[in-house]
Coordinates of C-alpha atoms in Angstrom, one line a residue:
X62 CA 10.6 -40.1 -51.0
X63 CA 14.0 -38.7 -50.0
X64 CA 13.6 -36.7 -46.8
X65 CA 15.5 -33.4 -46.5
X66 CA 14.5 -32.7 -42.9
X67 CA 13.3 -35.0 -40.1
X68 CA 10.5 -32.4 -39.4
X69 CA 9.3 -31.9 -42.9
X70 CA 7.6 -33.8 -45.7
X71 CA 9.7 -31.9 -48.2
X72 CA 11.3 -34.3 -50.7
X73 CA 15.0 -33.5 -51.5
X74 CA 14.5 -34.6 -55.2
X75 CA 11.8 -31.9 -55.8
X76 CA 12.6 -28.3 -56.6
X77 CA 12.4 -25.9 -53.6
X78 CA 10.1 -22.9 -53.5
X79 CA 11.8 -19.6 -54.2
X80 CA 8.9 -17.1 -53.9
X81 CA 5.4 -17.0 -52.4
X82 CA 2.8 -14.3 -53.0
X83 CA 0.2 -14.3 -50.2
X84 CA -3.2 -12.7 -50.0
X85 CA -4.6 -13.1 -46.4
X86 CA -8.0 -12.1 -45.2
X87 CA -8.2 -11.8 -41.4
X88 CA -11.5 -12.8 -39.9
X89 CA -11.2 -12.0 -36.2
X90 CA -14.7 -13.3 -35.1
X91 CA -13.7 -16.9 -36.2
X92 CA -10.0 -16.6 -35.4
X93 CA -9.4 -17.6 -39.0
X94 CA -7.3 -16.4 -42.0
X95 CA -8.6 -17.2 -45.5
X96 CA -5.8 -17.1 -48.0
X97 CA -4.5 -17.5 -51.5
X98 CA -0.8 -18.4 -52.1
X99 CA 1.0 -18.3 -55.4
X100 CA 4.1 -20.5 -55.3
X101 CA 7.1 -20.2 -57.6
X102 CA 9.6 -23.1 -57.8
X103 CA 13.3 -22.9 -58.4
X104 CA 12.9 -24.9 -61.6
X105 CA 10.1 -26.3 -63.8
X106 CA 8.6 -29.5 -62.4
X107 CA 6.0 -32.0 -63.4
X108 CA 4.6 -34.8 -61.3
X109 CA 4.2 -35.0 -57.5
X110 CA 5.3 -32.3 -55.1
X111 CA 5.2 -32.4 -51.3
X112 CA 4.2 -29.6 -48.9
X113 CA 3.8 -29.4 -45.1
X114 CA 0.5 -28.4 -43.5
X115 CA -1.0 -28.4 -40.0
X116 CA -4.6 -27.7 -39.1
X117 CA -5.2 -26.0 -42.5
X118 CA -8.2 -26.6 -44.9
X119 CA -7.1 -26.8 -48.5
X120 CA -9.8 -25.6 -50.8
X121 CA -8.3 -25.6 -54.3
X122 CA -5.0 -26.0 -56.0
X123 CA -5.0 -24.3 -59.4
X124 CA -2.8 -23.6 -62.4
X125 CA -2.2 -19.8 -62.2
X126 CA -2.4 -19.3 -66.0
X127 CA -5.7 -21.2 -66.7
X128 CA -7.2 -21.5 -63.1
X129 CA -7.8 -25.1 -63.9
X130 CA -7.8 -27.4 -60.9
X131 CA -4.7 -29.5 -60.1
X132 CA -5.1 -32.9 -58.3
X133 CA -4.0 -33.1 -54.7
X134 CA -4.3 -35.3 -51.7
X135 CA -3.8 -35.0 -47.9
X136 CA -2.5 -37.8 -45.7
X137 CA -5.4 -39.5 -44.0
X138 CA -4.2 -38.9 -40.5
X139 CA -1.8 -36.2 -39.3
X140 CA 1.7 -37.0 -38.1
X141 CA 1.8 -35.9 -34.4
X142 CA 4.9 -33.8 -35.1
X143 CA 5.0 -33.0 -38.8
X144 CA 1.3 -32.4 -39.4
X145 CA -0.5 -33.4 -42.6
X146 CA 1.3 -34.2 -45.8
X147 CA -0.1 -32.3 -48.8
X148 CA 0.8 -33.9 -52.1
X149 CA -0.1 -32.2 -55.3
X150 CA 0.6 -33.1 -58.9
X151 CA 1.8 -30.7 -61.5
X152 CA 1.0 -31.5 -65.1
X153 CA 3.5 -32.8 -67.7
X154 CA 2.6 -30.2 -70.3
X155 CA 4.6 -27.0 -70.3
X156 CA 6.5 -28.2 -67.2
X157 CA 5.1 -25.5 -64.9
X158 CA 7.1 -23.8 -62.2
X159 CA 4.2 -22.2 -60.3
X160 CA 0.9 -23.2 -58.8
X161 CA -1.9 -21.5 -56.7
X162 CA -3.4 -22.7 -53.4
X163 CA -6.5 -21.4 -51.7
X164 CA -6.8 -22.3 -48.0
X165 CA -8.1 -21.4 -44.6
X166 CA -6.3 -21.6 -41.2
X167 CA -7.9 -23.1 -38.1
X168 CA -8.5 -21.4 -34.8
X169 CA -6.2 -24.1 -33.4
X170 CA -3.2 -23.0 -35.6
X171 CA -0.1 -23.7 -33.6
X172 CA 1.6 -20.5 -35.0
X173 CA -1.1 -18.0 -34.2
X174 CA -2.4 -16.5 -31.0
X175 CA -5.6 -14.6 -31.4
X176 CA -6.2 -12.3 -28.4
X177 CA -9.7 -11.0 -27.6
X178 CA -10.0 -7.3 -26.6
X179 CA -10.0 -8.1 -22.9
X180 CA -6.6 -9.8 -23.3
X181 CA -5.0 -6.7 -24.7
X182 CA -3.7 -3.6 -22.9
X183 CA -6.4 -1.1 -24.1
X184 CA -9.2 -3.8 -24.0
X185 CA -10.7 -2.2 -27.1
X186 CA -9.6 -4.2 -30.2
X187 CA -8.5 -7.8 -30.9
X188 CA -4.8 -8.7 -31.7
X189 CA -3.2 -11.6 -33.5
X190 CA 0.5 -12.5 -33.9
X191 CA 2.7 -15.3 -35.2
X192 CA 5.4 -17.6 -33.8
X193 CA 6.6 -19.8 -36.6
X194 CA 9.8 -21.3 -35.1
X195 CA 10.5 -24.1 -35.1
X196 CA 8.0 -25.8 -37.5
X197 CA 4.8 -23.7 -37.3
X198 CA 4.7 -21.7 -40.5
X199 CA 2.8 -24.7 -42.0
X200 CA -0.1 -23.9 -39.8
X201 CA -0.5 -20.5 -41.5
X202 CA 0.0 -21.5 -45.1
X203 CA 1.1 -24.7 -46.9
X204 CA 4.8 -24.7 -47.6
X205 CA 8.1 -26.6 -47.6
X206 CA 8.5 -25.8 -43.9
X207 CA 12.2 -26.5 -43.6
X208 CA 15.0 -23.9 -43.2
X209 CA 16.7 -25.6 -46.2
X210 CA 14.0 -23.9 -48.3
X211 CA 14.8 -20.2 -48.3
X212 CA 12.0 -18.1 -49.8
X213 CA 11.2 -14.6 -50.8
X214 CA 7.6 -13.5 -50.3
X215 CA 5.1 -10.7 -50.8
X216 CA 2.0 -10.3 -48.8
X217 CA -1.4 -8.4 -48.9
X218 CA -2.9 -8.4 -45.5
X219 CA -6.7 -7.5 -45.5
X220 CA -7.6 -6.3 -42.0
X221 CA -10.2 -4.2 -40.2
X222 CA -9.6 -0.5 -40.9
X223 CA -9.2 0.4 -37.3
X224 CA -6.1 -2.0 -36.9
X225 CA -2.6 -1.9 -38.4
X226 CA -0.1 -4.6 -39.3
X227 CA 3.6 -5.2 -39.2
X228 CA 5.6 -7.9 -40.9
X229 CA 9.1 -9.4 -41.1
X230 CA 9.3 -7.6 -44.5
X231 CA 9.6 -4.2 -46.1
X232 CA 6.5 -2.1 -45.7
X233 CA 5.1 -1.0 -49.0
X234 CA 1.7 0.6 -48.6
X235 CA -1.6 1.0 -46.6
X236 CA -4.5 1.5 -49.0
X237 CA -8.1 0.5 -49.8
X238 CA -8.6 -3.0 -51.1
X239 CA -8.8 -3.6 -54.9
X240 CA -11.2 -6.2 -56.3
X241 CA -9.5 -9.3 -57.5
X242 CA -6.0 -8.4 -56.4
X243 CA -3.7 -11.2 -55.5
X244 CA -6.3 -13.8 -56.5
X245 CA -8.5 -12.5 -53.7
X246 CA -11.5 -13.3 -55.9
X247 CA -10.7 -16.9 -55.3
X248 CA -10.9 -16.8 -51.5
X249 CA -13.1 -19.4 -50.1
X250 CA -16.4 -19.2 -48.2
X251 CA -17.5 -15.9 -49.8
X252 CA -14.7 -13.9 -48.3
X253 CA -13.8 -12.6 -51.8
X254 CA -17.0 -10.5 -51.6
X255 CA -15.9 -9.0 -48.3
X256 CA -12.3 -8.2 -49.5
X257 CA -13.4 -4.8 -50.8
X258 CA -15.7 -3.8 -47.8
X259 CA -15.3 -0.2 -46.8
X260 CA -14.6 -1.4 -43.3
X261 CA -11.4 -3.1 -44.5
X262 CA -7.9 -1.9 -45.4
X263 CA -5.0 -3.7 -47.2
X264 CA -1.4 -3.5 -45.8
X265 CA 1.2 -4.5 -48.4
X266 CA 4.6 -5.9 -47.6
X267 CA 7.6 -7.4 -49.6
X268 CA 10.5 -9.5 -48.5
X269 CA 13.0 -9.7 -51.4
X270 CA 15.7 -11.5 -49.5
X271 CA 15.4 -15.3 -49.1
X272 CA 14.5 -16.4 -45.6
X273 CA 13.7 -19.7 -43.9
X274 CA 9.9 -20.2 -43.4
X275 CA 10.2 -20.0 -39.6
X276 CA 11.2 -16.3 -40.0
X277 CA 7.8 -15.5 -41.6
X278 CA 6.0 -13.2 -39.1
X279 CA 3.3 -10.7 -38.7
X280 CA 1.2 -9.0 -36.0
X281 CA -2.1 -7.2 -36.4
X282 CA -3.7 -5.0 -33.7
X283 CA -4.0 -1.5 -32.3
X284 CA -0.3 -0.6 -32.8
X285 CA 1.7 2.5 -32.1
X286 CA 5.4 3.2 -32.4
X287 CA 8.3 5.5 -31.3
X288 CA 11.4 6.3 -33.2
X289 CA 14.6 5.3 -31.3
X290 CA 17.2 5.5 -34.1
X291 CA 17.8 6.0 -37.8
X292 CA 17.0 2.3 -38.5
X293 CA 14.8 1.4 -35.6
X294 CA 11.3 2.0 -34.4
X295 CA 9.8 0.4 -31.3
X296 CA 6.2 -0.8 -31.9
X297 CA 3.8 -2.0 -29.3
X298 CA 0.1 -1.8 -28.5
X299 CA -0.8 1.9 -28.6
X300 CA -0.3 2.4 -24.8
X301 CA 1.8 5.4 -23.8
X302 CA 3.3 3.6 -20.8
X303 CA 4.4 0.6 -22.7
X304 CA 5.8 2.5 -25.7
X305 CA 7.7 5.0 -23.6
X306 CA 9.2 2.4 -21.4
X307 CA 10.2 0.3 -24.4
X308 CA 11.7 3.3 -26.3
X309 CA 13.8 4.2 -23.2
X310 CA 14.9 0.6 -22.6
X311 CA 16.1 0.2 -26.2
X312 CA 17.5 3.7 -26.9
X313 CA 21.0 2.2 -27.4
X314 CA 20.0 0.0 -30.3
X315 CA 21.7 1.9 -33.1
X316 CA 25.0 1.7 -31.2
X317 CA 24.6 -2.0 -31.0
X318 CA 23.9 -2.3 -34.7
X319 CA 27.0 -0.3 -35.5
X320 CA 29.1 -2.5 -33.3
X321 CA 27.6 -5.6 -34.9
X322 CA 28.7 -4.2 -38.3
X323 CA 32.2 -3.6 -37.1
X324 CA 32.4 -7.2 -35.8
X325 CA 30.5 -9.2 -38.4
X326 CA 30.1 -7.1 -41.6
X327 CA 27.4 -5.0 -43.1
X328 CA 23.9 -5.2 -41.7
X329 CA 22.0 -6.6 -44.7
X330 CA 18.4 -6.1 -43.7
X331 CA 18.0 -2.3 -44.0
X332 CA 15.9 -1.8 -40.9
X333 CA 15.9 -3.3 -37.3
X334 CA 12.5 -2.5 -35.9
X335 CA 11.3 -4.0 -32.6
X336 CA 7.8 -5.1 -31.7
X337 CA 6.9 -5.5 -28.0
X338 CA 4.1 -8.1 -27.9
X339 CA 1.5 -8.8 -25.2
X340 CA 2.7 -10.8 -22.2
X341 CA 1.6 -14.1 -23.7
X342 CA 4.5 -14.1 -26.2
X343 CA 6.2 -17.5 -25.5
X344 CA 9.8 -16.4 -26.0
X345 CA 12.1 -13.7 -24.8
X346 CA 12.6 -12.6 -28.4
X347 CA 12.2 -13.9 -31.9
X348 CA 14.7 -12.7 -34.5
X349 CA 12.3 -12.1 -37.4
X350 CA 14.3 -10.1 -39.9
X351 CA 13.5 -6.4 -40.0
X352 CA 11.0 -6.8 -37.2
X353 CA 12.2 -8.5 -34.0
X354 CA 9.4 -9.7 -31.7
X355 CA 10.0 -9.2 -28.0
X356 CA 8.3 -10.1 -24.7
X357 CA 7.4 -7.2 -22.5
X358 CA 9.4 -8.9 -19.7
X359 CA 12.6 -7.6 -21.3
X360 CA 11.5 -4.0 -20.3
X361 CA 13.3 -3.9 -17.0
X362 CA 13.7 -0.1 -16.6
X363 CA 17.5 -0.2 -16.4
X364 CA 18.4 -0.9 -20.1
X365 CA 19.6 -4.4 -19.2
X366 CA 16.8 -5.8 -21.4
X367 CA 19.0 -4.6 -24.3
X368 CA 20.9 -7.9 -23.9
X369 CA 17.9 -9.8 -25.4
X370 CA 17.9 -7.2 -28.2
X371 CA 21.7 -7.8 -28.7
X372 CA 20.9 -11.5 -29.1
X373 CA 18.2 -10.9 -31.7
X374 CA 20.3 -8.4 -33.5
X375 CA 23.2 -10.9 -33.6
X376 CA 20.8 -13.3 -35.4
X377 CA 20.8 -10.8 -38.3
X378 CA 24.2 -12.3 -39.1
X379 CA 24.1 -15.8 -37.6
X380 CA 20.7 -17.5 -38.0
X381 CA 19.0 -15.2 -40.4
X382 CA 21.9 -14.6 -42.9
X383 CA 23.4 -18.1 -42.4
X384 CA 20.8 -20.6 -41.2
X385 CA 20.9 -24.2 -40.0
X386 CA 19.7 -26.6 -42.7
X387 CA 17.4 -28.3 -40.2
X388 CA 16.8 -28.3 -36.5
X389 CA 19.4 -31.1 -35.9
X390 CA 22.0 -28.4 -36.5
X391 CA 20.3 -25.7 -34.4
X392 CA 23.5 -24.8 -32.6
X393 CA 24.7 -23.2 -35.8
X394 CA 22.0 -20.6 -35.3
X395 CA 22.1 -20.3 -31.5
X396 CA 25.7 -21.0 -30.5
X397 CA 27.0 -18.5 -33.0
X398 CA 24.4 -16.0 -31.9
X399 CA 25.1 -16.3 -28.2
X400 CA 28.8 -15.8 -29.0
X401 CA 28.0 -12.7 -31.2
X402 CA 25.6 -11.3 -28.6
X403 CA 28.3 -11.4 -25.9
X404 CA 30.8 -9.8 -28.2
X405 CA 28.4 -6.9 -28.8
X406 CA 27.5 -6.6 -25.1
X407 CA 31.2 -6.6 -24.2
X408 CA 31.8 -3.6 -26.4
X409 CA 28.6 -1.7 -25.5
X410 CA 28.2 -2.5 -21.8
X411 CA 31.7 -3.7 -20.8
X412 CA 33.6 -6.9 -20.1
X413 CA 32.0 -7.4 -16.6
X414 CA 28.5 -7.6 -18.2
X415 CA 29.7 -10.1 -20.8
X416 CA 31.4 -12.3 -18.2
X417 CA 28.2 -12.3 -16.1
X418 CA 26.3 -13.4 -19.1
X419 CA 28.7 -16.2 -19.7
X420 CA 28.5 -17.2 -16.1
X421 CA 24.7 -17.3 -16.1
X422 CA 25.0 -19.4 -19.3
X423 CA 27.4 -21.8 -17.7
X424 CA 24.9 -22.5 -15.0
X425 CA 22.1 -22.9 -17.6
X426 CA 24.3 -25.3 -19.5
X427 CA 24.9 -27.5 -16.4
X428 CA 21.1 -27.4 -15.6
X429 CA 20.3 -28.5 -19.2
X430 CA 22.8 -31.4 -18.8
X431 CA 20.9 -32.5 -15.7
X432 CA 17.6 -32.2 -17.5
X433 CA 18.8 -34.6 -20.2
X434 CA 20.7 -37.0 -18.1
X435 CA 18.3 -39.8 -19.1
X436 CA 18.4 -38.8 -22.8
X437 CA 22.0 -37.8 -23.6
X438 CA 21.3 -37.4 -27.3
X439 CA 20.1 -33.9 -26.5
X440 CA 23.3 -32.9 -24.8
X441 CA 25.1 -33.1 -28.2
X442 CA 25.4 -30.2 -30.5
X443 CA 24.6 -32.2 -33.6
X444 CA 21.5 -34.2 -32.7
X445 CA 19.3 -36.9 -34.2
X446 CA 15.7 -35.6 -34.1
X447 CA 13.9 -38.2 -36.1
X448 CA 10.5 -38.6 -34.5
X449 CA 11.2 -35.8 -32.0
X450 CA 9.2 -32.6 -31.5
X451 CA 11.8 -29.7 -31.6
X452 CA 9.8 -27.7 -29.1
X453 CA 9.9 -30.6 -26.6
X454 CA 13.7 -30.7 -26.6
X455 CA 14.3 -26.9 -26.8
X456 CA 17.0 -26.1 -24.3
X457 CA 20.1 -24.1 -23.6
X458 CA 22.4 -26.8 -25.0
X459 CA 22.7 -25.4 -28.5
X460 CA 23.1 -21.9 -27.1
X461 CA 25.6 -22.4 -24.4
X462 CA 27.5 -25.5 -25.6
X463 CA 27.6 -23.9 -29.0
X464 CA 29.0 -20.8 -27.4
X465 CA 31.6 -22.7 -25.5
X466 CA 32.7 -24.5 -28.7
X467 CA 33.3 -21.2 -30.5
X468 CA 34.9 -19.6 -27.4
X469 CA 37.2 -22.6 -27.3
X470 CA 38.3 -22.0 -30.9
X471 CA 38.8 -18.4 -30.2
X472 CA 41.1 -19.2 -27.3
X473 CA 43.0 -21.6 -29.5
X474 CA 43.7 -19.3 -32.4
X475 CA 43.4 -15.9 -30.8
X476 CA 40.6 -13.3 -31.1
X477 CA 42.0 -11.4 -34.1
X478 CA 42.3 -14.6 -36.2
X479 CA 38.9 -15.8 -35.0
X480 CA 37.3 -12.4 -35.9
X481 CA 38.7 -12.7 -39.4
X482 CA 37.4 -16.3 -39.6
X483 CA 33.9 -15.3 -38.6
X484 CA 33.7 -12.5 -41.1
X485 CA 34.9 -14.8 -43.9
X486 CA 32.4 -17.5 -42.7
X487 CA 29.5 -15.0 -42.9
X488 CA 30.5 -13.6 -46.3
X489 CA 30.9 -17.1 -47.7
X490 CA 27.6 -18.6 -46.6
X491 CA 25.3 -15.6 -46.4
X492 CA 21.7 -16.3 -47.5
X493 CA 22.5 -20.1 -47.4
X494 CA 21.3 -22.9 -45.1
X495 CA 24.2 -25.2 -44.0
X496 CA 24.8 -28.2 -41.7
X497 CA 27.5 -29.0 -39.1
X498 CA 29.7 -30.8 -41.6
X499 CA 29.8 -27.8 -43.9
X500 CA 30.9 -25.6 -41.0
X501 CA 33.6 -28.1 -39.9
X502 CA 35.0 -28.4 -43.4
X503 CA 35.2 -24.6 -43.7
X504 CA 36.8 -24.4 -40.3
X505 CA 39.5 -27.0 -41.1
X506 CA 40.1 -25.4 -44.5
X507 CA 40.6 -21.9 -43.0
X508 CA 42.3 -22.9 -39.8
X509 CA 44.7 -25.7 -40.9
X510 CA 45.5 -28.2 -38.2
X511 CA 42.7 -27.1 -35.9
X512 CA 41.4 -30.7 -35.6
X513 CA 44.8 -31.6 -34.0
X514 CA 44.3 -29.0 -31.3
X515 CA 40.6 -29.4 -30.6
X516 CA 38.6 -32.6 -30.7
X517 CA 36.0 -31.4 -33.1
X518 CA 34.1 -34.7 -33.1
X519 CA 33.9 -34.7 -29.3
X520 CA 32.5 -31.2 -29.3
X521 CA 29.9 -31.7 -32.0
X522 CA 28.9 -35.3 -31.6
X523 CA 29.9 -36.1 -28.0
X524 CA 27.5 -36.0 -25.0
X525 CA 27.9 -33.8 -22.0
X526 CA 30.3 -30.9 -21.5
X527 CA 33.8 -31.4 -23.0
X528 CA 36.7 -31.2 -20.5
X529 CA 38.1 -28.1 -22.3
X530 CA 34.9 -26.0 -21.8
X531 CA 35.6 -23.0 -19.6
X532 CA 33.8 -21.5 -16.7
X533 CA 34.4 -17.7 -16.8
X534 CA 36.5 -15.9 -14.3
X535 CA 36.3 -12.3 -13.2
X536 CA 36.5 -10.5 -9.9
X537 CA 32.8 -9.7 -9.9
X538 CA 31.8 -13.2 -11.0
X539 CA 33.9 -14.9 -8.3
X540 CA 32.6 -12.5 -5.7
X541 CA 28.9 -13.3 -6.5
X542 CA 29.5 -17.1 -6.6
X543 CA 31.4 -16.9 -3.3
X544 CA 28.5 -14.9 -1.7
X545 CA 26.0 -17.5 -2.9
X546 CA 28.1 -20.3 -1.4
X547 CA 28.1 -18.5 2.0
X548 CA 24.3 -18.6 2.0
X549 CA 24.4 -22.2 3.0
X550 CA 26.2 -21.2 6.1
X551 CA 23.5 -18.8 6.9
X552 CA 25.1 -15.6 5.7
X553 CA 23.1 -13.2 3.5
X554 CA 25.0 -10.6 1.4
X555 CA 25.2 -7.2 3.2
X556 CA 23.5 -4.2 1.6
X557 CA 26.9 -2.5 1.0
X558 CA 28.0 -5.7 -1.0
X559 CA 25.0 -5.5 -3.4
X560 CA 24.6 -1.7 -3.7
X561 CA 25.6 -1.7 -7.4
X562 CA 23.8 -5.0 -8.3
X563 CA 21.4 -5.0 -11.2
X564 CA 19.3 -7.9 -12.4
X565 CA 22.1 -10.0 -13.8
X566 CA 24.1 -10.0 -10.6
X567 CA 21.0 -11.1 -8.6
X568 CA 20.2 -13.7 -11.3
X569 CA 23.7 -15.2 -11.1
X570 CA 23.5 -15.1 -7.2
X571 CA 20.2 -17.0 -7.2
X572 CA 21.3 -19.5 -9.7
X573 CA 24.3 -20.4 -7.5
X574 CA 22.4 -20.8 -4.3
X575 CA 22.0 -24.3 -2.9
X576 CA 18.9 -26.0 -4.3
X577 CA 17.6 -26.9 -0.8
X578 CA 17.5 -24.3 1.8
X579 CA 15.3 -23.6 4.8
X580 CA 12.0 -21.8 4.3
X581 CA 13.1 -19.4 7.0
X582 CA 16.2 -18.4 5.0
X583 CA 14.0 -17.7 1.9
X584 CA 11.7 -15.5 3.9
X585 CA 14.7 -13.6 5.4
X586 CA 16.3 -13.1 2.0
X587 CA 13.0 -11.6 0.7
X588 CA 12.4 -9.5 3.8
X589 CA 15.7 -7.8 3.2
X590 CA 15.8 -7.5 -0.6
X591 CA 12.2 -7.9 -1.8
X592 CA 13.2 -10.2 -4.7
X593 CA 9.7 -11.7 -5.0
X594 CA 8.6 -8.2 -6.0
X595 CA 11.4 -7.5 -8.5
X596 CA 10.3 -6.0 -11.8
X597 CA 13.0 -8.1 -13.5
X598 CA 11.4 -11.4 -14.2
X599 CA 14.8 -13.2 -14.3
X600 CA 15.3 -12.3 -10.7
X601 CA 11.7 -12.8 -9.6
X602 CA 11.3 -16.2 -11.2
X603 CA 14.8 -17.3 -9.9
X604 CA 13.6 -16.4 -6.4
X605 CA 10.3 -18.1 -6.8
X606 CA 12.0 -21.3 -7.9
X607 CA 14.0 -21.2 -4.7
X608 CA 10.7 -20.7 -2.7
X609 CA 9.1 -23.7 -4.4
X610 CA 12.1 -25.9 -3.7
X611 CA 12.1 -24.9 -0.1
X612 CA 8.3 -25.5 0.1
X613 CA 7.9 -21.9 1.3
X614 CA 4.2 -21.6 0.7
X615 CA 4.2 -17.8 1.7
X616 CA 5.1 -17.1 -2.0
X617 CA 2.6 -19.4 -3.7
X618 CA 0.3 -16.5 -4.4
X619 CA 3.2 -14.7 -6.2
X620 CA 3.9 -17.9 -8.1
X621 CA 0.2 -18.0 -9.2
X622 CA 0.2 -14.3 -10.1
X623 CA 3.4 -14.7 -12.2
X624 CA 2.1 -17.8 -14.1
X625 CA -1.1 -15.9 -14.9
X626 CA 0.5 -12.6 -16.1
X627 CA 3.3 -14.0 -18.3
X628 CA 3.4 -16.6 -21.0
X629 CA 7.2 -16.7 -21.6
X630 CA 8.2 -20.4 -21.6
X631 CA 11.5 -19.5 -20.0
X632 CA 9.4 -18.8 -16.8
X633 CA 6.5 -21.3 -17.3
X634 CA 8.7 -24.3 -17.8
X635 CA 10.7 -24.2 -14.5
X636 CA 7.9 -23.0 -12.3
X637 CA 5.4 -25.6 -13.5
X638 CA 8.1 -28.3 -13.5
X639 CA 9.1 -27.6 -9.9
X640 CA 5.5 -27.5 -8.7
X641 CA 4.7 -31.0 -10.1
X642 CA 8.0 -32.8 -10.1
X643 CA 8.7 -35.3 -7.3
X644 CA 6.8 -37.5 -4.9
X645 CA 4.1 -36.1 -2.7
X646 CA 3.8 -32.3 -2.9
X647 CA 0.0 -32.6 -3.3
X648 CA -0.5 -28.9 -2.4
X649 CA 1.9 -27.8 -5.2
X650 CA 0.4 -30.2 -7.8
X651 CA -3.1 -29.0 -7.1
X652 CA -1.9 -25.4 -7.4
X653 CA -0.2 -26.1 -10.7
X654 CA -3.3 -27.9 -12.2
X655 CA -5.7 -25.2 -11.1
X656 CA -3.5 -22.3 -12.3
X657 CA -3.0 -23.9 -15.7
X658 CA -6.7 -24.5 -16.1
X659 CA -7.4 -20.9 -15.4
X660 CA -4.4 -19.4 -17.4
X661 CA -4.3 -21.9 -20.3
X662 CA -6.3 -19.7 -22.7
X663 CA -4.0 -16.8 -22.2
X664 CA -0.9 -18.8 -23.3
X665 CA 0.3 -19.2 -26.9
X666 CA -0.5 -22.6 -28.3
X667 CA 3.3 -23.5 -28.2
X668 CA 3.4 -22.7 -24.5
X669 CA 0.2 -24.7 -23.9
X670 CA 1.8 -27.7 -25.4
X671 CA 5.0 -27.4 -23.4
X672 CA 3.1 -27.2 -20.1
X673 CA 0.9 -30.1 -21.1
X674 CA 4.0 -32.2 -21.8
X675 CA 5.4 -31.3 -18.3
X676 CA 2.1 -32.5 -16.8
X677 CA 2.1 -35.7 -18.9
X678 CA 5.6 -36.5 -17.7
X679 CA 5.2 -35.8 -14.0
X680 CA 1.5 -36.2 -13.2
X681 CA 0.9 -39.9 -13.8
X682 CA -2.7 -40.9 -14.1
X683 CA -3.7 -37.3 -13.5
X684 CA -2.2 -37.2 -10.0

């Protein structure tokens, strides 16, 4: 077997899948999807073929033309990271290029979160959504779950009639089910007979552009929407308050799309719709093409949440259009997108906003370096992830060190030349998956002599922060950092100094405060500015981290409330870590274990795993 990706069983000598036709029956009472998937390969193939699965039951693998069974086997025990290896054998006769799999998901699918009615806003209907990045598509349907395998797909979603669906694909139709469509008559466990029930409806979607499997996405629930632009609807649970707030927050989306096109070329995905998910969504945003998924924590009431939208929009060019070949080159997705996001923000919201974002990122990069001080491999841009769970080493390194690398190149050759380079890069590699070497070869070919000016090997393969990285400088940035430094001397910012501050200014201020301060100072800061009550979670969680570090137990109730109402890992990871990290701190550790026990079922499976890994690292022998 010749591996293509350290996180996949895909064999590089086998043809890759080019299209998957899916028929999915959603059974909410059992939190299960029963499905049929027709796979088309890039070329005819006979003999063994490897697919990735995780927590999936495989019922049959068939020849689509004859419906005769094809032999298959599953590895006897799952790999803790990659899951279960599905090996099937295609016959020698007629050298087929397609095969059909029927399967069922498990309630423990790592990509799916099934929400019961009480966990939704309206408390009336259930809800389910996906999160397939990094390697979780394999827990919804068997596939070559590597970004090297770009696929087109079509999908029939059979759901309860009172619900509706969205997907990272072009919407085709909502209609009554048709008997036998999409091999639905082959669904397991009698669900073929339920396909045409009058209580069900089929939503049909088509994605005719090749995407990596981690961008496969859907959500099913009681959904409403608001129009916010010619290419953009905001979807959310059908609750007026949520929909109206989201529509207001993201009203400037079309302007951002236009600026993105000016900077990076045509927007290739036709629509840029936004889905605001329930609070358990584990990320700030997920760049699923045509249908970006967002946490409700980005609705801040002052349009600053649009920065997350700018990031997911930028992925439309860098990440979705050009994709890292596997997770060892993740910086090609996220470093480029962080750079592109800040360029869009600079045009739409001004240079000060962009510099503040770079400054916050600089702090995050330094914190990530501290986190990996005992495992320097993950301070590199190009990493070795053999035997490593990509979710466990997810950090700001690929985002912010990647950004710094591209910013360094821009400073070397000048912005006009760098802009032309990026446009050419995107046009050359669009709808392809590439690695770091491919990028560097392209860079050296198009910017002759760049390797003499910038140490490209140090930047991509070296540990830590290179000496020619750059902390941003602006009057506003310098003023905020200076005020944070004065806090150690007992001086709080005056109200006239923070009159115009929004969330980002407070976020930067909190990030630059000393890590150890007196509890009395924390109490005084909150008494004046009520940061613990901020509706901006970046500010609120930044403040609560300061409170935990100073052992200021007055705010533990607010810590508990926050951990129970939000499932975004950006907030869970630091709060749980600070509660359990270090010697002693019995009160905090007891609090963390109790809160997680009570909140666990409301977290997405990916977030559950991250918190459990934090406990495993810091709570030895359960203490």
